[in-house]
PDB file of C-alpha atoms in Angstrom:
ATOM      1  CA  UNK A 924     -26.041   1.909   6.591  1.00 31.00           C
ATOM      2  CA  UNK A 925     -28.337   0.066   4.008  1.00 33.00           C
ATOM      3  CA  UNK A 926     -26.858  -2.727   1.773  1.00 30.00           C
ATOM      4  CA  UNK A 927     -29.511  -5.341   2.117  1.00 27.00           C
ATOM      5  CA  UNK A 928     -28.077  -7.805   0.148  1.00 27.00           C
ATOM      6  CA  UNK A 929     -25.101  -8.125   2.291  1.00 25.00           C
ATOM      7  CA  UNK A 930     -25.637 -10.004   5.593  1.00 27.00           C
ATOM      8  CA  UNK A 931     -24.993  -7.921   8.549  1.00 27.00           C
ATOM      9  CA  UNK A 932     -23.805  -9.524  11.753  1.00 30.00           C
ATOM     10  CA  UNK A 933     -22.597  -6.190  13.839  1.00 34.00           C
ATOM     11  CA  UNK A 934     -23.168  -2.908  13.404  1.00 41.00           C
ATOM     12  CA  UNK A 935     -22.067   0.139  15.243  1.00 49.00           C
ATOM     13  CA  UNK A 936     -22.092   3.597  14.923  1.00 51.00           C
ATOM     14  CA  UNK A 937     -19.069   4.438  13.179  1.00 55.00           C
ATOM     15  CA  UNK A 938     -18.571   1.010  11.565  1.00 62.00           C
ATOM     16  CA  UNK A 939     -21.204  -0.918   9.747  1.00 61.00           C
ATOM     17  CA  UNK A 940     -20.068  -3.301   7.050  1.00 58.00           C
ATOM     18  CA  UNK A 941     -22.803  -3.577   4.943  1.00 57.00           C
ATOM     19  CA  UNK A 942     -22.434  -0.012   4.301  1.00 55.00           C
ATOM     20  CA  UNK A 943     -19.558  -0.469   3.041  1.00 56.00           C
ATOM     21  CA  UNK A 944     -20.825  -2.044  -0.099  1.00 54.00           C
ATOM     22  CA  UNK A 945     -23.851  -0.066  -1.159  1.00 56.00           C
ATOM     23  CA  UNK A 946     -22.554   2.472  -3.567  1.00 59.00           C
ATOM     24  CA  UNK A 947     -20.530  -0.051  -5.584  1.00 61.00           C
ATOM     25  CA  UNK A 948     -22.588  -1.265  -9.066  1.00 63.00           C
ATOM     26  CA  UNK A 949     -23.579  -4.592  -9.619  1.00 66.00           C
ATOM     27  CA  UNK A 950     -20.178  -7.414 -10.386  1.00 67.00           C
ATOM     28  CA  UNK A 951     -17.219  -9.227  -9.830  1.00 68.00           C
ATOM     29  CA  UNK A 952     -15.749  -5.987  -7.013  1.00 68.00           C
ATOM     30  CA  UNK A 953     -18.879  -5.801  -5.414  1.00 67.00           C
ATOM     31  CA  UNK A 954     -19.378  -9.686  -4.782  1.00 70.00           C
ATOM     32  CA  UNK A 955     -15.558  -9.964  -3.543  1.00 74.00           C
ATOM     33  CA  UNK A 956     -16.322  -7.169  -1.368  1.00 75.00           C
ATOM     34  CA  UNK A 957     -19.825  -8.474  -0.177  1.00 74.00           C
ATOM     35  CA  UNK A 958     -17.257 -11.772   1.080  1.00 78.00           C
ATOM     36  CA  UNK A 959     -14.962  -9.570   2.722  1.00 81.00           C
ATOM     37  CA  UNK A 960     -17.506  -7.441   4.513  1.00 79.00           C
ATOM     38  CA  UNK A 961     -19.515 -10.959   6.263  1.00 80.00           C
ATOM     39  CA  UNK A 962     -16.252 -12.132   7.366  1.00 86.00           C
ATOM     40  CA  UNK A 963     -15.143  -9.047   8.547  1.00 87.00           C
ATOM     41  CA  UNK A 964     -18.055  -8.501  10.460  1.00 85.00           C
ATOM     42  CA  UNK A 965     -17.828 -11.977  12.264  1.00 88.00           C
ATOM     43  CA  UNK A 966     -14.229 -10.902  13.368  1.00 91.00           C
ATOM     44  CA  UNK A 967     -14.966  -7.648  14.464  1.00 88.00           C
ATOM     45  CA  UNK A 968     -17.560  -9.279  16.445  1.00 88.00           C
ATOM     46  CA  UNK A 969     -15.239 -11.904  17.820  1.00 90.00           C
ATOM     47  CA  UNK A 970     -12.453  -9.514  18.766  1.00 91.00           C
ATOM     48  CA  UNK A 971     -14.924  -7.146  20.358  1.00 88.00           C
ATOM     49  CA  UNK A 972     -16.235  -9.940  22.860  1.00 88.00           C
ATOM     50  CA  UNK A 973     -13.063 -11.974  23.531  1.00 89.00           C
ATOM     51  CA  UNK A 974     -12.395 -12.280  27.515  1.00 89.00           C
ATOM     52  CA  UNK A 975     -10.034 -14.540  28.484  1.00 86.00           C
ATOM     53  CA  UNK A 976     -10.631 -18.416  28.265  1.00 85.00           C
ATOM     54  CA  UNK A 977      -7.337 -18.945  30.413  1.00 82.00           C
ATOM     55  CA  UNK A 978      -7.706 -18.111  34.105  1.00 74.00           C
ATOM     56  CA  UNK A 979      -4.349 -18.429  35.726  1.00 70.00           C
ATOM     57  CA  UNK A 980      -0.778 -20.129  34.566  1.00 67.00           C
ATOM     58  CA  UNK A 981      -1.552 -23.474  33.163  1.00 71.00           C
ATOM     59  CA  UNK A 982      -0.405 -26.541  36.093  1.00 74.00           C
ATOM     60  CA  UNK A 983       0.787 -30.041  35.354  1.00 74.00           C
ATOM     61  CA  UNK A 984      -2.751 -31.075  35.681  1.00 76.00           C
ATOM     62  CA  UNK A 985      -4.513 -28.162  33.477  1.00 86.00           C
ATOM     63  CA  UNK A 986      -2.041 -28.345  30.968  1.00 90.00           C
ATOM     64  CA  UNK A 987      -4.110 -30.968  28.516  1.00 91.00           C
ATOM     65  CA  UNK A 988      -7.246 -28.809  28.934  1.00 90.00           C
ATOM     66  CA  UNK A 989      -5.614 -25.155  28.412  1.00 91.00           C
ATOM     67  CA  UNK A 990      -4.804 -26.618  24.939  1.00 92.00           C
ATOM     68  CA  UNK A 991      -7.745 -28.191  24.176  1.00 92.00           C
ATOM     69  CA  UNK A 992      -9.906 -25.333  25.214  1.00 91.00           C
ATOM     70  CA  UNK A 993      -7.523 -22.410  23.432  1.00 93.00           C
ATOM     71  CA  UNK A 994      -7.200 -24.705  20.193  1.00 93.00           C
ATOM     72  CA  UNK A 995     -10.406 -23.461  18.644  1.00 94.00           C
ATOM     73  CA  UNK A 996      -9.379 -19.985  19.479  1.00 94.00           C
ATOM     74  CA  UNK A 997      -5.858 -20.816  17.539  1.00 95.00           C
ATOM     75  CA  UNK A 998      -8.097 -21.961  14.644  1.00 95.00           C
ATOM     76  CA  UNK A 999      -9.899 -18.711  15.419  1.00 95.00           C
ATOM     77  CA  UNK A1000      -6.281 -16.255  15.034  1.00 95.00           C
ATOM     78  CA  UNK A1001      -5.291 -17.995  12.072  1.00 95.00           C
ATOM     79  CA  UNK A1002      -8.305 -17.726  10.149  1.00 96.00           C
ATOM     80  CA  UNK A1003      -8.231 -13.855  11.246  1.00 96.00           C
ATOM     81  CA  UNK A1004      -4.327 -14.019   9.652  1.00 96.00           C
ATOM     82  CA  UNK A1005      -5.586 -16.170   6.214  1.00 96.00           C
ATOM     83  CA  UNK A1006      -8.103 -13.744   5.851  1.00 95.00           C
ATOM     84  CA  UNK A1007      -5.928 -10.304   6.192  1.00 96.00           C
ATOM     85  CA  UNK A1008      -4.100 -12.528   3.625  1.00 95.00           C
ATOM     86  CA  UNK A1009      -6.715 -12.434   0.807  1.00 93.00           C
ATOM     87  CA  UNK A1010      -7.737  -8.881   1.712  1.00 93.00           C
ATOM     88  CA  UNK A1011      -4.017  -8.321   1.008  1.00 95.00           C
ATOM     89  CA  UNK A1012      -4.340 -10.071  -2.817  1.00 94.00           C
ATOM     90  CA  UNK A1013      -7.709  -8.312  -3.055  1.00 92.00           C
ATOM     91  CA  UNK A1014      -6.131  -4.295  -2.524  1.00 94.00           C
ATOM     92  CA  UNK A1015      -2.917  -5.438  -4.917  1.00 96.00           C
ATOM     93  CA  UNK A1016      -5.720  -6.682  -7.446  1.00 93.00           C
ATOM     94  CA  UNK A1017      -7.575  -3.400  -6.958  1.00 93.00           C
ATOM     95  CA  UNK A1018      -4.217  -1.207  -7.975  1.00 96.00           C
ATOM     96  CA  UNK A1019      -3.688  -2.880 -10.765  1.00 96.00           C
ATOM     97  CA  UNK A1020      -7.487  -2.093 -11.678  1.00 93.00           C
ATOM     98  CA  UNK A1021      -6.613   1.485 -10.982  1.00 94.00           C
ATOM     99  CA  UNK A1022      -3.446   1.640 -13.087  1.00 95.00           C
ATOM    100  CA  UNK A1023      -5.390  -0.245 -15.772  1.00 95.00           C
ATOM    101  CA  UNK A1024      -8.496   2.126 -16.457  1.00 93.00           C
ATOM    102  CA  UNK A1025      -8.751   5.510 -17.565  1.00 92.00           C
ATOM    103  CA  UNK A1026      -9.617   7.980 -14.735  1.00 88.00           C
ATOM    104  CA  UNK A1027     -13.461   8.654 -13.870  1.00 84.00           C
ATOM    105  CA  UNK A1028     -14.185   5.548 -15.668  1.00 88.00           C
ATOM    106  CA  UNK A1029     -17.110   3.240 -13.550  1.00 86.00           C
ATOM    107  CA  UNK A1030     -14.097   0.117 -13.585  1.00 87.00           C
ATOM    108  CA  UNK A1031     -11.466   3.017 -12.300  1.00 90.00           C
ATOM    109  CA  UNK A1032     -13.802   4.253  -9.694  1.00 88.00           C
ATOM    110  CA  UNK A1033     -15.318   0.784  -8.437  1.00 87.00           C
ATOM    111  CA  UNK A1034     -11.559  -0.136  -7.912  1.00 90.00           C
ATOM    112  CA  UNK A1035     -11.018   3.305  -5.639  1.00 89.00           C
ATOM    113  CA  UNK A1036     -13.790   3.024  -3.810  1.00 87.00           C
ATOM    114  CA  UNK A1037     -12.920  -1.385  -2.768  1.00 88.00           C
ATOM    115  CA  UNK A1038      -9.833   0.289  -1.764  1.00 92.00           C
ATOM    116  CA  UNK A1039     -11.316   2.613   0.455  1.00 91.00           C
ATOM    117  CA  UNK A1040     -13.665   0.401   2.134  1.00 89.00           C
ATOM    118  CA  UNK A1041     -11.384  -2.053   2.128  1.00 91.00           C
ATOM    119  CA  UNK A1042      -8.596  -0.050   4.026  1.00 93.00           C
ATOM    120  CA  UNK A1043     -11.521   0.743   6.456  1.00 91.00           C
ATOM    121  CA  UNK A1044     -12.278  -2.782   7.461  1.00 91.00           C
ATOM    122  CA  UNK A1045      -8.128  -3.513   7.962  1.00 93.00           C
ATOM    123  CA  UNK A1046      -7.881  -0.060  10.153  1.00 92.00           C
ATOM    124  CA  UNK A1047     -10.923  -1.339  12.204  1.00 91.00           C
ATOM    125  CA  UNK A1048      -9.476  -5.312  12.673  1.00 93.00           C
ATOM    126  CA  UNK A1049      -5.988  -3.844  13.615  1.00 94.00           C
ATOM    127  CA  UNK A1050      -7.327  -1.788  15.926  1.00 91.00           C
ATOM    128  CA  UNK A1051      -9.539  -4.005  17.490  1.00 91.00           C
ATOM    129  CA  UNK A1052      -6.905  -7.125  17.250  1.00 93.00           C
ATOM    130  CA  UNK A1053      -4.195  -4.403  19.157  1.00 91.00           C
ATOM    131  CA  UNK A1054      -6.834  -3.422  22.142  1.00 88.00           C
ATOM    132  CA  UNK A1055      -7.521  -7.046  23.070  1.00 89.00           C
ATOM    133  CA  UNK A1056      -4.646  -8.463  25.169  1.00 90.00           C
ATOM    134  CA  UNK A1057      -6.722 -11.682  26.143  1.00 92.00           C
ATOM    135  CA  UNK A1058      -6.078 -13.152  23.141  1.00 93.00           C
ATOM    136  CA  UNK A1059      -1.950 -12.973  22.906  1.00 93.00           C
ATOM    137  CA  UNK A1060      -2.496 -13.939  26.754  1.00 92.00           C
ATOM    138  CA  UNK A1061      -4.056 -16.865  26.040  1.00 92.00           C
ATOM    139  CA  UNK A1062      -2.010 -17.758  23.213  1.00 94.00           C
ATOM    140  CA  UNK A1063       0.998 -17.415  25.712  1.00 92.00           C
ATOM    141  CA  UNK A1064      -1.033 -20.215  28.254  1.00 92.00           C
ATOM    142  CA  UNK A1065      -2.091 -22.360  24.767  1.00 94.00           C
ATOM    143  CA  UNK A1066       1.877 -22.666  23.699  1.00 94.00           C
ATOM    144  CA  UNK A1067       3.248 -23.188  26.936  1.00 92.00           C
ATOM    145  CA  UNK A1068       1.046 -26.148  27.876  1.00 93.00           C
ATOM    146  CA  UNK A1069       1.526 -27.326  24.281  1.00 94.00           C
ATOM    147  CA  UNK A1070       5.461 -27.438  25.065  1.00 93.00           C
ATOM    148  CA  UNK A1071       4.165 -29.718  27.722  1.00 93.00           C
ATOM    149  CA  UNK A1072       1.546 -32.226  26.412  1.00 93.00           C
ATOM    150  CA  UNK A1073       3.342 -32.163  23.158  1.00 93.00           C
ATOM    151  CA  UNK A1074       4.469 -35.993  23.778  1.00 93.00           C
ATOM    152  CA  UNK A1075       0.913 -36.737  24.232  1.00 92.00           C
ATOM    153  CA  UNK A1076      -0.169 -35.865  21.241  1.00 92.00           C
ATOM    154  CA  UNK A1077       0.024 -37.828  17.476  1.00 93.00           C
ATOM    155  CA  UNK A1078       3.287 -36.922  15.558  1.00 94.00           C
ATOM    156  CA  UNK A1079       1.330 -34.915  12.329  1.00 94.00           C
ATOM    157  CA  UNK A1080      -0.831 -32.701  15.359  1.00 93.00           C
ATOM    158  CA  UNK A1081       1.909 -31.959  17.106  1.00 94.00           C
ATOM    159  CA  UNK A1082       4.034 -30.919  13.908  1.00 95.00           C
ATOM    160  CA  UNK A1083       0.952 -28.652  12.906  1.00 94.00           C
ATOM    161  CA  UNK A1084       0.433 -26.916  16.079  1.00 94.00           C
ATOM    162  CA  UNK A1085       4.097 -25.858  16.642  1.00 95.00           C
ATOM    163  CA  UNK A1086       4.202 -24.852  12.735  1.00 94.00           C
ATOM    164  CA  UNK A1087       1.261 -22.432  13.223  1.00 94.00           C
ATOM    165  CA  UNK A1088       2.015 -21.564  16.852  1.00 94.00           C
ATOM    166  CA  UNK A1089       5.619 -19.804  15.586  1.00 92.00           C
ATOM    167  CA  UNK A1090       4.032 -17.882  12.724  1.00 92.00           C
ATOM    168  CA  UNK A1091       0.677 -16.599  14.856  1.00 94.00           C
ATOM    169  CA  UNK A1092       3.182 -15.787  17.349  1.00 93.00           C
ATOM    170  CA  UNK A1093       4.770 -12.788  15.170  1.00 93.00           C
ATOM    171  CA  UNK A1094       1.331 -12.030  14.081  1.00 95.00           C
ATOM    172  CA  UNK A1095      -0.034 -11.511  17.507  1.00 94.00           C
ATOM    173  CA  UNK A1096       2.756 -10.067  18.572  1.00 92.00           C
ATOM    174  CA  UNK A1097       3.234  -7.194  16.295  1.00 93.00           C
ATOM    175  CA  UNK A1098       0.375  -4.655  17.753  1.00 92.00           C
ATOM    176  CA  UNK A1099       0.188  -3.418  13.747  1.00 93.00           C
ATOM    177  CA  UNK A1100       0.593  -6.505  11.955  1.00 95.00           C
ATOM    178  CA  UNK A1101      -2.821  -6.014  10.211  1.00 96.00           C
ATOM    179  CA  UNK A1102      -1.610  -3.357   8.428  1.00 96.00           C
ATOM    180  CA  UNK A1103       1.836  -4.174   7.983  1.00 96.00           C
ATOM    181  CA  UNK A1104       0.772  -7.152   5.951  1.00 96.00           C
ATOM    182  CA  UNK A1105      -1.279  -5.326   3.613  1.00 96.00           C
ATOM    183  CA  UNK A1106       1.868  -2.592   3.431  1.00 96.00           C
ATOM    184  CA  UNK A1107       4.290  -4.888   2.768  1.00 96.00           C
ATOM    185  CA  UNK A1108       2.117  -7.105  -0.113  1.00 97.00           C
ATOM    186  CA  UNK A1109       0.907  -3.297  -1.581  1.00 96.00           C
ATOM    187  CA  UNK A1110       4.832  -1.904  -1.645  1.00 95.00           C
ATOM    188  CA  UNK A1111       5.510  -4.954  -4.456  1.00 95.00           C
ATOM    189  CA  UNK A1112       2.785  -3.249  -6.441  1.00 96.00           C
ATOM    190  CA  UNK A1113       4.098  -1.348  -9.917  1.00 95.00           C
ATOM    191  CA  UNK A1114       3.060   2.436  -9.189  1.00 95.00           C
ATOM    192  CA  UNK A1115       1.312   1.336  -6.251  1.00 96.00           C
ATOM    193  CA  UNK A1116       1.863   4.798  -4.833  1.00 95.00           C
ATOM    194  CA  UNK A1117       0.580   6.836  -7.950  1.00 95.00           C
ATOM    195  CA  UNK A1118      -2.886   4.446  -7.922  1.00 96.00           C
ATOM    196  CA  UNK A1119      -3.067   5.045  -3.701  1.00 96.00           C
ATOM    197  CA  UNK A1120      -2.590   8.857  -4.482  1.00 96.00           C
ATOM    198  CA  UNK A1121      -5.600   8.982  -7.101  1.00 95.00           C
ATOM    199  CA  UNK A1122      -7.605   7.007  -3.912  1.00 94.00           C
ATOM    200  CA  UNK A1123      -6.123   9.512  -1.345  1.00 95.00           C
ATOM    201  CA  UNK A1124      -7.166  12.647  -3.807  1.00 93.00           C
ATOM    202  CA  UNK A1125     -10.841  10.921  -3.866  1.00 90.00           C
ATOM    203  CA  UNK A1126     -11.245  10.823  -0.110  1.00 90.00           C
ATOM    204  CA  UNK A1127     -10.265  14.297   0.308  1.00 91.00           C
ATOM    205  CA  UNK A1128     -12.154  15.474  -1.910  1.00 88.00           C
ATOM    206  CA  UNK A1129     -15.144  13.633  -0.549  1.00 86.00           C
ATOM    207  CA  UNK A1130     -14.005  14.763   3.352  1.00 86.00           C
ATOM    208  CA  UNK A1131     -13.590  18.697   1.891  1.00 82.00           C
ATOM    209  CA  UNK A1132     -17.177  18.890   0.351  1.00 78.00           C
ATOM    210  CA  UNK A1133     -18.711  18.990   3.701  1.00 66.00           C
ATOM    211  CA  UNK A1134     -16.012  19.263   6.164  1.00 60.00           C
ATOM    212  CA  UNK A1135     -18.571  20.317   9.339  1.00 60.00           C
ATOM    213  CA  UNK A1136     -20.370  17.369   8.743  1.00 63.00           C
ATOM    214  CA  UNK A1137     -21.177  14.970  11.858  1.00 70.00           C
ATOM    215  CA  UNK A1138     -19.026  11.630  11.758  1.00 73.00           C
ATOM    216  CA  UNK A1139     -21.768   9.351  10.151  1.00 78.00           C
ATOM    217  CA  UNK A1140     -20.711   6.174   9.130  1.00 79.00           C
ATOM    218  CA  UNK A1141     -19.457   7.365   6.235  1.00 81.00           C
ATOM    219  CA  UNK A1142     -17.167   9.824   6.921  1.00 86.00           C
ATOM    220  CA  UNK A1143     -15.461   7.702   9.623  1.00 87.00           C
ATOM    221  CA  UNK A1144     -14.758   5.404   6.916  1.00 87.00           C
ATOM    222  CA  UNK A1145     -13.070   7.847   4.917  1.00 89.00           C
ATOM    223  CA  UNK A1146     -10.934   9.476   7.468  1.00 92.00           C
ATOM    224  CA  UNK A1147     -10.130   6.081   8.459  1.00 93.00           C
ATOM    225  CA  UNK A1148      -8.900   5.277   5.107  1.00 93.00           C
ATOM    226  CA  UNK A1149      -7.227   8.550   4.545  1.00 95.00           C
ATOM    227  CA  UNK A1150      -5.022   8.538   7.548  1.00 96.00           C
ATOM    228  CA  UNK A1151      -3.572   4.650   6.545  1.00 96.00           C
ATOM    229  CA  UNK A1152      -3.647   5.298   2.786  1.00 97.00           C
ATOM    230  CA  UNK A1153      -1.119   7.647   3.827  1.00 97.00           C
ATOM    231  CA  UNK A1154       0.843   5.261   6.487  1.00 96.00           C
ATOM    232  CA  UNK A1155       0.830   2.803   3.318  1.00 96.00           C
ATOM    233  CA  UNK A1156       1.835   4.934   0.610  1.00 96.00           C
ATOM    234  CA  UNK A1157       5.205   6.171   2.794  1.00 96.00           C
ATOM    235  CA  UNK A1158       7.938   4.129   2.852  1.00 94.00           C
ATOM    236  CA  UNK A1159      11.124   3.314   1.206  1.00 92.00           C
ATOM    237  CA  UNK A1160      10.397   3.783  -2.750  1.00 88.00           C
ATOM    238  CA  UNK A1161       7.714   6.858  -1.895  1.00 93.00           C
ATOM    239  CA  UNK A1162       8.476   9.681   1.294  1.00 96.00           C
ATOM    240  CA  UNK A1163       4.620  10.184   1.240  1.00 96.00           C
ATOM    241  CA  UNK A1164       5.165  13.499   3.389  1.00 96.00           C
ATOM    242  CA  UNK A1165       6.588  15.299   0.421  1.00 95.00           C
ATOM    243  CA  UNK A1166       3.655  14.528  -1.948  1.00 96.00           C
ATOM    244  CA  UNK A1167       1.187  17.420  -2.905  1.00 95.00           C
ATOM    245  CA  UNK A1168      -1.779  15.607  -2.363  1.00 94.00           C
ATOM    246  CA  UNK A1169      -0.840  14.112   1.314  1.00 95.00           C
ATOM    247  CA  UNK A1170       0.049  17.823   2.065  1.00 94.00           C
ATOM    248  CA  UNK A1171      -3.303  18.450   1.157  1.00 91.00           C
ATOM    249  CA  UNK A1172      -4.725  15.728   3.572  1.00 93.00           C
ATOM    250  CA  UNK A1173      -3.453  18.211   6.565  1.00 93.00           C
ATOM    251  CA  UNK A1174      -6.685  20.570   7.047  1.00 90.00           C
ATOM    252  CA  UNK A1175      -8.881  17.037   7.292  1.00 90.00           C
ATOM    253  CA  UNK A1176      -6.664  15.695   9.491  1.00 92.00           C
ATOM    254  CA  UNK A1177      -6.221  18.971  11.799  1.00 91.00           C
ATOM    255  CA  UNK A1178     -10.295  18.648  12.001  1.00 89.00           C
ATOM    256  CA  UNK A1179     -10.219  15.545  13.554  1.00 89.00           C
ATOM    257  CA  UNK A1180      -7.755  14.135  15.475  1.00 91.00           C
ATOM    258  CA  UNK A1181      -9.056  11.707  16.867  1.00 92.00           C
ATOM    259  CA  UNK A1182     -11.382   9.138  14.810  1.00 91.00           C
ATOM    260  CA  UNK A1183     -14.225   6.847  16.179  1.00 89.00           C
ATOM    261  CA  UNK A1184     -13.201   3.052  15.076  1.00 88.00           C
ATOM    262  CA  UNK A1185     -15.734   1.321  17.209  1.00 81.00           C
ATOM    263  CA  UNK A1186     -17.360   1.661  20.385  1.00 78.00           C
ATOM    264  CA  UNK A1187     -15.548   3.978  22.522  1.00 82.00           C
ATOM    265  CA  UNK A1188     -12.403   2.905  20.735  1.00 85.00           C
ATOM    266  CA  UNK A1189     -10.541   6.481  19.347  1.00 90.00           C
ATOM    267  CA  UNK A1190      -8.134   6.027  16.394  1.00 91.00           C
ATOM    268  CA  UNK A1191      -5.332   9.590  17.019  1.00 93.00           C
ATOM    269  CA  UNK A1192      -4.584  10.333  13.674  1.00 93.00           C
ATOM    270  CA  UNK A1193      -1.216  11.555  14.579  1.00 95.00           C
ATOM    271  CA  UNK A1194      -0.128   8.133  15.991  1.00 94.00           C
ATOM    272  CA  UNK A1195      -0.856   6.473  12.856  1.00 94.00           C
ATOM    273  CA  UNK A1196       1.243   9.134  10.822  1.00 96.00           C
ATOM    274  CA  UNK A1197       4.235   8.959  13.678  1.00 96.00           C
ATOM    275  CA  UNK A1198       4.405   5.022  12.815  1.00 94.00           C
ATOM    276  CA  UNK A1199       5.019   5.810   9.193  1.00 95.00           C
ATOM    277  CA  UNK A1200       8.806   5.010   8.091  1.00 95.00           C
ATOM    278  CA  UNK A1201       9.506   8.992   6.650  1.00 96.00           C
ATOM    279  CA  UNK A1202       7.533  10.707   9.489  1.00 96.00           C
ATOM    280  CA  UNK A1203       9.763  13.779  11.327  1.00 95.00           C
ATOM    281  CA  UNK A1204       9.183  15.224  14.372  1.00 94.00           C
ATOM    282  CA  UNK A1205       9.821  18.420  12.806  1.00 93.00           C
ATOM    283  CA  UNK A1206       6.382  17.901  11.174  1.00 93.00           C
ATOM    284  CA  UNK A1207       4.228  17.658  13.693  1.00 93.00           C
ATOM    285  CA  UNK A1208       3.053  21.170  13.857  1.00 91.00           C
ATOM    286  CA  UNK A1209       1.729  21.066  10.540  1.00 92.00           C
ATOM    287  CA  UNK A1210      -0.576  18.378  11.391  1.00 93.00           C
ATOM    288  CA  UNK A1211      -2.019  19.541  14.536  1.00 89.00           C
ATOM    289  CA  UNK A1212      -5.064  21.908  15.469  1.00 69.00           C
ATOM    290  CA  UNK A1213      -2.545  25.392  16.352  1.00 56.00           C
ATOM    291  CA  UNK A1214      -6.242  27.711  14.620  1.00 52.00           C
ATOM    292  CA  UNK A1215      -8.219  27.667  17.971  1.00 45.00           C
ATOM    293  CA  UNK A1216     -10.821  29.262  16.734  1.00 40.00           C
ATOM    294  CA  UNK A1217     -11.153  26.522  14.222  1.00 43.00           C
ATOM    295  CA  UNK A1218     -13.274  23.733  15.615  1.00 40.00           C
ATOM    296  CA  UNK A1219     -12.152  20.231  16.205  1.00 39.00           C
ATOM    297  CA  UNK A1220     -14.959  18.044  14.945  1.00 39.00           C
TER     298      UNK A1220
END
């Protein structure tokens, strides 16, 4: 991918950042995204190579140095969470963009298109956060020996540490919490569903020009950010299944099942859509390959 004025710290196949920022014009979207997309590329990087730092259950005698080794990690997990934070505000700022400008406007496509890439770069940190157990293994080791030295340490640290330890806790816990953040802050949206649905129509369209294309960069990142525009659309004020446009998202997702993220890493389309709140068993056949003579990409 080009995008030379973005810094590029990891690349892959199937997921560069700096692509992600190339076709945008010049101004305030593309230099938020240009943020998003270095950081983003430092985590990626981080949760790619993170091996465990904690060999064995902490002992009376280890306990001091388990915490004082895992603490810049902790640092590490909840800059990871502030971030997914502000990528959050960023996609609820986008939808208001969309709602605000006519369609086929630059200002009404420059806000799809940060929501596409920046769906992309969530999908890829969820899925690399949920296939790296060292890290909510380590935590584990960090909070028990905390429990332990906690005496030791000043009054305002220890305060701190068990403040942060409780809420990285749920966020390491929850294998999708990633997403589920940027769900739940989109769902407050006004309309959010009709401005995700104009996005959703713009992938497809993109993904149906050329549908025996190889999966370049860019088309990862689109089926990527079709499959969880559609997990974040569906939900309680919107059953996303029953929307024309989502129906229409079935032939791209027949075609590919299963989606590089990064690496050998596989997202299965059908395991996103399974997690989504109005999803029905009864449905599955109309999302799965049943044409063999059609072939899976």
């Amino acid at each position: 991918g080009g995008g030379g004025t973005f810094v590029l710290l990891m690349s892959d196949l199937h997921f560069d950042p700096s692509f992600s920022g190339t076709l945008l014009p010049d101004g305030k979207s593309k230099a938020s995204l240009a943020d998003v997309l270095i950081k983003s590329s430092s985590f990626v990087t981080w949760l790619e190579s993170y091996k465990n730092k904690v060999m064995g259950v902490p002992s009376t005698n280890t306990y001091m140095t388990t915490y004082t080794t895992m603490r810049p990690e902790v640092q590490r997990v909840q800059a990871l969470q502030d971030f997914v934070t502000t990528m959050c505000n960023t996609c609820c700022e986008n939808i208001r963009a969309i709602r605000a400008a006519a369609p086929n406007t630059e200002p009404f496509q420059t806000a799809c298109m940060s929501i596409v890439r920046l769906l992309d770069i969530i999908s890829v940190l969820n899925f690399m956060k949920m296939f790296n157990s060292s890290i909510m293994n380590d935590f584990a080791m960090f909070k028990r020996s905390f429990q332990q030295i906690r005496g030791e340490l000043r009054a305002d640290e220890a305060e701190q540490v068990a403040q942060q330890s409780h809420a990285l806790h749920f966020f390491l816990a929850n294998p999708n919490s990633i997403v589920d953040a940027v769900k739940a802050a989109v769902e407050k949206e006004p309309g959010f569903d009709e401005a995700l649905v104009l996005v959703l129509d713009a992938t497809i369209a993109a993904l149906s020009t050329s549908p025996a294309l190889p999966l370049t960069t860019e088309k990862c990142a689109l089926l990527r950010s079709t499959v969880y525009l559609i997990y974040v659309i569906d939900g309680p004020k919107c059953n996303a299944f029953k929307l024309k446009s989502v129906k229409g998202a079935r032939g791209v997702i027949k075609l590919n099942p299963n989606i590089p993220v990064h690496g050998q890493l596989l997202l299965t389309s059908l395991v996103v859509l399974k997690s989504a709140p109005n999803w029905d068993d009864a449905m599955e056949r109309d999302w799965t390959q049943t044409d063999e003579s059609c072939a899976i990409l």
